[in-house]
């Protein structure tokens, strides 16, 4: 029988007007220290983005989200944060910030298969 794996996840949010604190979910980051697992995925619907009547640039937000992925994946072009170990990268990605791209507080969970759980959470919370 496969053992449960402990993980943490946070929802990535787009906050078009930080001062209003209104947001919608656009991605997910999941981390498991014991499994040395970290994964970031995002989906920013262009139609939903246009409905915000925001001065934000769609391509700028996509680049920001791609930077999140590079950091999570430890890619060399992700900058110095991407070179940290997995727990430090997760903590940096989920740090409280007042920016248009933010994350929720991390939430814990248990899973037999982290990728399957990630897919379920992504479908439920983002799509």
mmCIF file with all atom_site columns, C-alpha atoms in Angstrom:
data_model
loop_
_atom_site.group_PDB
_atom_site.id
_atom_site.type_symbol
_atom_site.label_atom_id
_atom_site.label_alt_id
_atom_site.label_comp_id
_atom_site.label_asym_id
_atom_site.label_entity_id
_atom_site.label_seq_id
_atom_site.pdbx_PDB_ins_code
_atom_site.Cartn_x
_atom_site.Cartn_y
_atom_site.Cartn_z
_atom_site.occupancy
_atom_site.B_iso_or_equiv
_atom_site.pdbx_formal_charge
_atom_site.auth_seq_id
_atom_site.auth_comp_id
_atom_site.auth_asym_id
_atom_site.auth_atom_id
_atom_site.pdbx_PDB_model_num
ATOM 1   C CA . UNK A 1 1   ? 0.000   0.000  0.000   1.00 0.00 ? 1   UNK A CA 1
ATOM 2   C CA . UNK A 1 2   ? 1.329   3.405  -0.995  1.00 0.00 ? 2   UNK A CA 1
ATOM 3   C CA . UNK A 1 3   ? 2.103   5.787  1.852   1.00 0.00 ? 3   UNK A CA 1
ATOM 4   C CA . UNK A 1 4   ? 0.475   9.217  2.084   1.00 0.00 ? 4   UNK A CA 1
ATOM 5   C CA . UNK A 1 5   ? 2.740   12.102 1.118   1.00 0.00 ? 5   UNK A CA 1
ATOM 6   C CA . UNK A 1 6   ? 2.438   15.353 3.036   1.00 0.00 ? 6   UNK A CA 1
ATOM 7   C CA . UNK A 1 7   ? 2.264   18.471 0.896   1.00 0.00 ? 7   UNK A CA 1
ATOM 8   C CA . UNK A 1 8   ? 1.456   22.168 0.994   1.00 0.00 ? 8   UNK A CA 1
ATOM 9   C CA . UNK A 1 9   ? -0.222  24.190 -1.702  1.00 0.00 ? 9   UNK A CA 1
ATOM 10  C CA . UNK A 1 10  ? -1.096  27.806 -2.339  1.00 0.00 ? 10  UNK A CA 1
ATOM 11  C CA . UNK A 1 11  ? -3.395  29.345 -4.923  1.00 0.00 ? 11  UNK A CA 1
ATOM 12  C CA . UNK A 1 12  ? -1.860  31.961 -7.222  1.00 0.00 ? 12  UNK A CA 1
ATOM 13  C CA . UNK A 1 13  ? -4.152  34.972 -7.549  1.00 0.00 ? 13  UNK A CA 1
ATOM 14  C CA . UNK A 1 14  ? -4.381  37.953 -9.838  1.00 0.00 ? 14  UNK A CA 1
ATOM 15  C CA . UNK A 1 15  ? -5.172  41.116 -7.870  1.00 0.00 ? 15  UNK A CA 1
ATOM 16  C CA . UNK A 1 16  ? -5.868  43.765 -10.546 1.00 0.00 ? 16  UNK A CA 1
ATOM 17  C CA . UNK A 1 17  ? -6.311  46.598 -8.040  1.00 0.00 ? 17  UNK A CA 1
ATOM 18  C CA . UNK A 1 18  ? -4.297  45.785 -4.945  1.00 0.00 ? 18  UNK A CA 1
ATOM 19  C CA . UNK A 1 19  ? -5.971  48.513 -2.908  1.00 0.00 ? 19  UNK A CA 1
ATOM 20  C CA . UNK A 1 20  ? -9.394  46.867 -3.448  1.00 0.00 ? 20  UNK A CA 1
ATOM 21  C CA . UNK A 1 21  ? -8.120  43.382 -2.533  1.00 0.00 ? 21  UNK A CA 1
ATOM 22  C CA . UNK A 1 22  ? -10.324 41.781 -5.196  1.00 0.00 ? 22  UNK A CA 1
ATOM 23  C CA . UNK A 1 23  ? -8.797  38.796 -6.944  1.00 0.00 ? 23  UNK A CA 1
ATOM 24  C CA . UNK A 1 24  ? -9.388  35.725 -9.049  1.00 0.00 ? 24  UNK A CA 1
ATOM 25  C CA . UNK A 1 25  ? -7.484  32.455 -9.030  1.00 0.00 ? 25  UNK A CA 1
ATOM 26  C CA . UNK A 1 26  ? -5.042  31.915 -11.880 1.00 0.00 ? 26  UNK A CA 1
ATOM 27  C CA . UNK A 1 27  ? -2.663  29.209 -10.731 1.00 0.00 ? 27  UNK A CA 1
ATOM 28  C CA . UNK A 1 28  ? -1.413  26.760 -8.154  1.00 0.00 ? 28  UNK A CA 1
ATOM 29  C CA . UNK A 1 29  ? 1.900   25.982 -6.482  1.00 0.00 ? 29  UNK A CA 1
ATOM 30  C CA . UNK A 1 30  ? 2.373   22.680 -4.633  1.00 0.00 ? 30  UNK A CA 1
ATOM 31  C CA . UNK A 1 31  ? 5.342   21.512 -2.582  1.00 0.00 ? 31  UNK A CA 1
ATOM 32  C CA . UNK A 1 32  ? 6.396   18.396 -0.671  1.00 0.00 ? 32  UNK A CA 1
ATOM 33  C CA . UNK A 1 33  ? 9.663   18.577 1.240   1.00 0.00 ? 33  UNK A CA 1
ATOM 34  C CA . UNK A 1 34  ? 10.073  14.838 1.786   1.00 0.00 ? 34  UNK A CA 1
ATOM 35  C CA . UNK A 1 35  ? 9.322   14.047 -1.864  1.00 0.00 ? 35  UNK A CA 1
ATOM 36  C CA . UNK A 1 36  ? 11.504  16.958 -3.115  1.00 0.00 ? 36  UNK A CA 1
ATOM 37  C CA . UNK A 1 37  ? 8.511   18.017 -5.196  1.00 0.00 ? 37  UNK A CA 1
ATOM 38  C CA . UNK A 1 38  ? 7.467   21.444 -6.363  1.00 0.00 ? 38  UNK A CA 1
ATOM 39  C CA . UNK A 1 39  ? 5.105   22.280 -9.200  1.00 0.00 ? 39  UNK A CA 1
ATOM 40  C CA . UNK A 1 40  ? 3.575   25.497 -10.530 1.00 0.00 ? 40  UNK A CA 1
ATOM 41  C CA . UNK A 1 41  ? 0.893   25.749 -13.198 1.00 0.00 ? 41  UNK A CA 1
ATOM 42  C CA . UNK A 1 42  ? -1.225  28.685 -14.238 1.00 0.00 ? 42  UNK A CA 1
ATOM 43  C CA . UNK A 1 43  ? -4.138  29.508 -16.497 1.00 0.00 ? 43  UNK A CA 1
ATOM 44  C CA . UNK A 1 44  ? -5.043  33.102 -17.234 1.00 0.00 ? 44  UNK A CA 1
ATOM 45  C CA . UNK A 1 45  ? -8.186  33.191 -19.357 1.00 0.00 ? 45  UNK A CA 1
ATOM 46  C CA . UNK A 1 46  ? -7.838  36.102 -21.830 1.00 0.00 ? 46  UNK A CA 1
ATOM 47  C CA . UNK A 1 47  ? -11.617 36.711 -21.835 1.00 0.00 ? 47  UNK A CA 1
ATOM 48  C CA . UNK A 1 48  ? -11.819 36.876 -18.050 1.00 0.00 ? 48  UNK A CA 1
ATOM 49  C CA . UNK A 1 49  ? -8.749  39.118 -18.014 1.00 0.00 ? 49  UNK A CA 1
ATOM 50  C CA . UNK A 1 50  ? -10.460 41.550 -20.416 1.00 0.00 ? 50  UNK A CA 1
ATOM 51  C CA . UNK A 1 51  ? -13.558 41.729 -18.203 1.00 0.00 ? 51  UNK A CA 1
ATOM 52  C CA . UNK A 1 52  ? -11.515 43.302 -15.405 1.00 0.00 ? 52  UNK A CA 1
ATOM 53  C CA . UNK A 1 53  ? -11.260 46.649 -17.240 1.00 0.00 ? 53  UNK A CA 1
ATOM 54  C CA . UNK A 1 54  ? -7.783  46.905 -15.859 1.00 0.00 ? 54  UNK A CA 1
ATOM 55  C CA . UNK A 1 55  ? -4.737  48.798 -17.020 1.00 0.00 ? 55  UNK A CA 1
ATOM 56  C CA . UNK A 1 56  ? -2.696  45.628 -16.601 1.00 0.00 ? 56  UNK A CA 1
ATOM 57  C CA . UNK A 1 57  ? -0.967  44.178 -19.639 1.00 0.00 ? 57  UNK A CA 1
ATOM 58  C CA . UNK A 1 58  ? -1.833  40.516 -20.314 1.00 0.00 ? 58  UNK A CA 1
ATOM 59  C CA . UNK A 1 59  ? 1.664   39.678 -21.608 1.00 0.00 ? 59  UNK A CA 1
ATOM 60  C CA . UNK A 1 60  ? 3.309   41.264 -18.533 1.00 0.00 ? 60  UNK A CA 1
ATOM 61  C CA . UNK A 1 61  ? 1.226   39.055 -16.246 1.00 0.00 ? 61  UNK A CA 1
ATOM 62  C CA . UNK A 1 62  ? 2.078   35.953 -18.318 1.00 0.00 ? 62  UNK A CA 1
ATOM 63  C CA . UNK A 1 63  ? 5.792   36.809 -18.035 1.00 0.00 ? 63  UNK A CA 1
ATOM 64  C CA . UNK A 1 64  ? 5.403   37.196 -14.277 1.00 0.00 ? 64  UNK A CA 1
ATOM 65  C CA . UNK A 1 65  ? 3.726   33.780 -14.049 1.00 0.00 ? 65  UNK A CA 1
ATOM 66  C CA . UNK A 1 66  ? 6.422   32.213 -16.234 1.00 0.00 ? 66  UNK A CA 1
ATOM 67  C CA . UNK A 1 67  ? 8.976   33.605 -13.770 1.00 0.00 ? 67  UNK A CA 1
ATOM 68  C CA . UNK A 1 68  ? 7.107   31.797 -10.975 1.00 0.00 ? 68  UNK A CA 1
ATOM 69  C CA . UNK A 1 69  ? 7.477   28.570 -12.966 1.00 0.00 ? 69  UNK A CA 1
ATOM 70  C CA . UNK A 1 70  ? 11.185  29.149 -13.622 1.00 0.00 ? 70  UNK A CA 1
ATOM 71  C CA . UNK A 1 71  ? 11.806  29.762 -9.932  1.00 0.00 ? 71  UNK A CA 1
ATOM 72  C CA . UNK A 1 72  ? 9.825   26.681 -8.903  1.00 0.00 ? 72  UNK A CA 1
ATOM 73  C CA . UNK A 1 73  ? 11.642  24.530 -11.470 1.00 0.00 ? 73  UNK A CA 1
ATOM 74  C CA . UNK A 1 74  ? 15.048  25.830 -10.406 1.00 0.00 ? 74  UNK A CA 1
ATOM 75  C CA . UNK A 1 75  ? 15.893  27.019 -13.925 1.00 0.00 ? 75  UNK A CA 1
ATOM 76  C CA . UNK A 1 76  ? 19.150  28.935 -14.348 1.00 0.00 ? 76  UNK A CA 1
ATOM 77  C CA . UNK A 1 77  ? 17.394  31.875 -16.034 1.00 0.00 ? 77  UNK A CA 1
ATOM 78  C CA . UNK A 1 78  ? 15.016  32.104 -13.050 1.00 0.00 ? 78  UNK A CA 1
ATOM 79  C CA . UNK A 1 79  ? 17.539  34.245 -11.192 1.00 0.00 ? 79  UNK A CA 1
ATOM 80  C CA . UNK A 1 80  ? 19.177  33.705 -7.794  1.00 0.00 ? 80  UNK A CA 1
ATOM 81  C CA . UNK A 1 81  ? 15.942  32.650 -6.060  1.00 0.00 ? 81  UNK A CA 1
ATOM 82  C CA . UNK A 1 82  ? 15.629  29.730 -8.500  1.00 0.00 ? 82  UNK A CA 1
ATOM 83  C CA . UNK A 1 83  ? 18.989  28.430 -7.256  1.00 0.00 ? 83  UNK A CA 1
ATOM 84  C CA . UNK A 1 84  ? 17.747  28.009 -3.685  1.00 0.00 ? 84  UNK A CA 1
ATOM 85  C CA . UNK A 1 85  ? 16.604  24.607 -2.442  1.00 0.00 ? 85  UNK A CA 1
ATOM 86  C CA . UNK A 1 86  ? 12.982  23.554 -2.965  1.00 0.00 ? 86  UNK A CA 1
ATOM 87  C CA . UNK A 1 87  ? 11.615  24.551 0.489   1.00 0.00 ? 87  UNK A CA 1
ATOM 88  C CA . UNK A 1 88  ? 13.182  28.024 0.216   1.00 0.00 ? 88  UNK A CA 1
ATOM 89  C CA . UNK A 1 89  ? 11.786  28.496 -3.297  1.00 0.00 ? 89  UNK A CA 1
ATOM 90  C CA . UNK A 1 90  ? 8.298   27.527 -2.102  1.00 0.00 ? 90  UNK A CA 1
ATOM 91  C CA . UNK A 1 91  ? 8.519   29.927 0.859   1.00 0.00 ? 91  UNK A CA 1
ATOM 92  C CA . UNK A 1 92  ? 9.675   32.735 -1.449  1.00 0.00 ? 92  UNK A CA 1
ATOM 93  C CA . UNK A 1 93  ? 6.873   32.069 -3.949  1.00 0.00 ? 93  UNK A CA 1
ATOM 94  C CA . UNK A 1 94  ? 4.246   32.053 -1.198  1.00 0.00 ? 94  UNK A CA 1
ATOM 95  C CA . UNK A 1 95  ? 5.573   35.031 0.781   1.00 0.00 ? 95  UNK A CA 1
ATOM 96  C CA . UNK A 1 96  ? 3.013   37.744 1.506   1.00 0.00 ? 96  UNK A CA 1
ATOM 97  C CA . UNK A 1 97  ? 3.347   40.587 -0.991  1.00 0.00 ? 97  UNK A CA 1
ATOM 98  C CA . UNK A 1 98  ? 1.281   43.488 -2.197  1.00 0.00 ? 98  UNK A CA 1
ATOM 99  C CA . UNK A 1 99  ? 1.584   42.968 -5.924  1.00 0.00 ? 99  UNK A CA 1
ATOM 100 C CA . UNK A 1 100 ? -0.845  42.124 -8.713  1.00 0.00 ? 100 UNK A CA 1
ATOM 101 C CA . UNK A 1 101 ? 0.292   38.468 -8.570  1.00 0.00 ? 101 UNK A CA 1
ATOM 102 C CA . UNK A 1 102 ? -0.064  37.038 -5.058  1.00 0.00 ? 102 UNK A CA 1
ATOM 103 C CA . UNK A 1 103 ? -0.594  33.668 -3.422  1.00 0.00 ? 103 UNK A CA 1
ATOM 104 C CA . UNK A 1 104 ? -2.975  32.485 -0.754  1.00 0.00 ? 104 UNK A CA 1
ATOM 105 C CA . UNK A 1 105 ? -1.601  31.261 2.539   1.00 0.00 ? 105 UNK A CA 1
ATOM 106 C CA . UNK A 1 106 ? -0.211  27.718 2.186   1.00 0.00 ? 106 UNK A CA 1
ATOM 107 C CA . UNK A 1 107 ? -2.593  24.887 3.015   1.00 0.00 ? 107 UNK A CA 1
ATOM 108 C CA . UNK A 1 108 ? -1.490  21.372 4.055   1.00 0.00 ? 108 UNK A CA 1
ATOM 109 C CA . UNK A 1 109 ? -2.708  18.043 2.770   1.00 0.00 ? 109 UNK A CA 1
ATOM 110 C CA . UNK A 1 110 ? -1.932  14.358 2.268   1.00 0.00 ? 110 UNK A CA 1
ATOM 111 C CA . UNK A 1 111 ? -1.857  12.496 -1.014  1.00 0.00 ? 111 UNK A CA 1
ATOM 112 C CA . UNK A 1 112 ? -0.931  9.101  -2.435  1.00 0.00 ? 112 UNK A CA 1
ATOM 113 C CA . UNK A 1 113 ? -0.045  10.747 -5.779  1.00 0.00 ? 113 UNK A CA 1
ATOM 114 C CA . UNK A 1 114 ? 1.053   14.395 -5.741  1.00 0.00 ? 114 UNK A CA 1
ATOM 115 C CA . UNK A 1 115 ? 0.550   14.954 -9.480  1.00 0.00 ? 115 UNK A CA 1
ATOM 116 C CA . UNK A 1 116 ? -2.989  13.567 -9.391  1.00 0.00 ? 116 UNK A CA 1
ATOM 117 C CA . UNK A 1 117 ? -3.824  15.704 -6.361  1.00 0.00 ? 117 UNK A CA 1
ATOM 118 C CA . UNK A 1 118 ? -2.289  18.744 -8.054  1.00 0.00 ? 118 UNK A CA 1
ATOM 119 C CA . UNK A 1 119 ? -4.504  18.154 -11.097 1.00 0.00 ? 119 UNK A CA 1
ATOM 120 C CA . UNK A 1 120 ? -7.637  17.871 -8.967  1.00 0.00 ? 120 UNK A CA 1
ATOM 121 C CA . UNK A 1 121 ? -6.836  21.021 -6.980  1.00 0.00 ? 121 UNK A CA 1
ATOM 122 C CA . UNK A 1 122 ? -5.968  22.943 -10.153 1.00 0.00 ? 122 UNK A CA 1
ATOM 123 C CA . UNK A 1 123 ? -9.246  21.940 -11.801 1.00 0.00 ? 123 UNK A CA 1
ATOM 124 C CA . UNK A 1 124 ? -11.276 22.792 -8.686  1.00 0.00 ? 124 UNK A CA 1
ATOM 125 C CA . UNK A 1 125 ? -9.584  26.038 -7.683  1.00 0.00 ? 125 UNK A CA 1
ATOM 126 C CA . UNK A 1 126 ? -8.330  27.559 -10.935 1.00 0.00 ? 126 UNK A CA 1
ATOM 127 C CA . UNK A 1 127 ? -10.189 26.329 -14.015 1.00 0.00 ? 127 UNK A CA 1
#
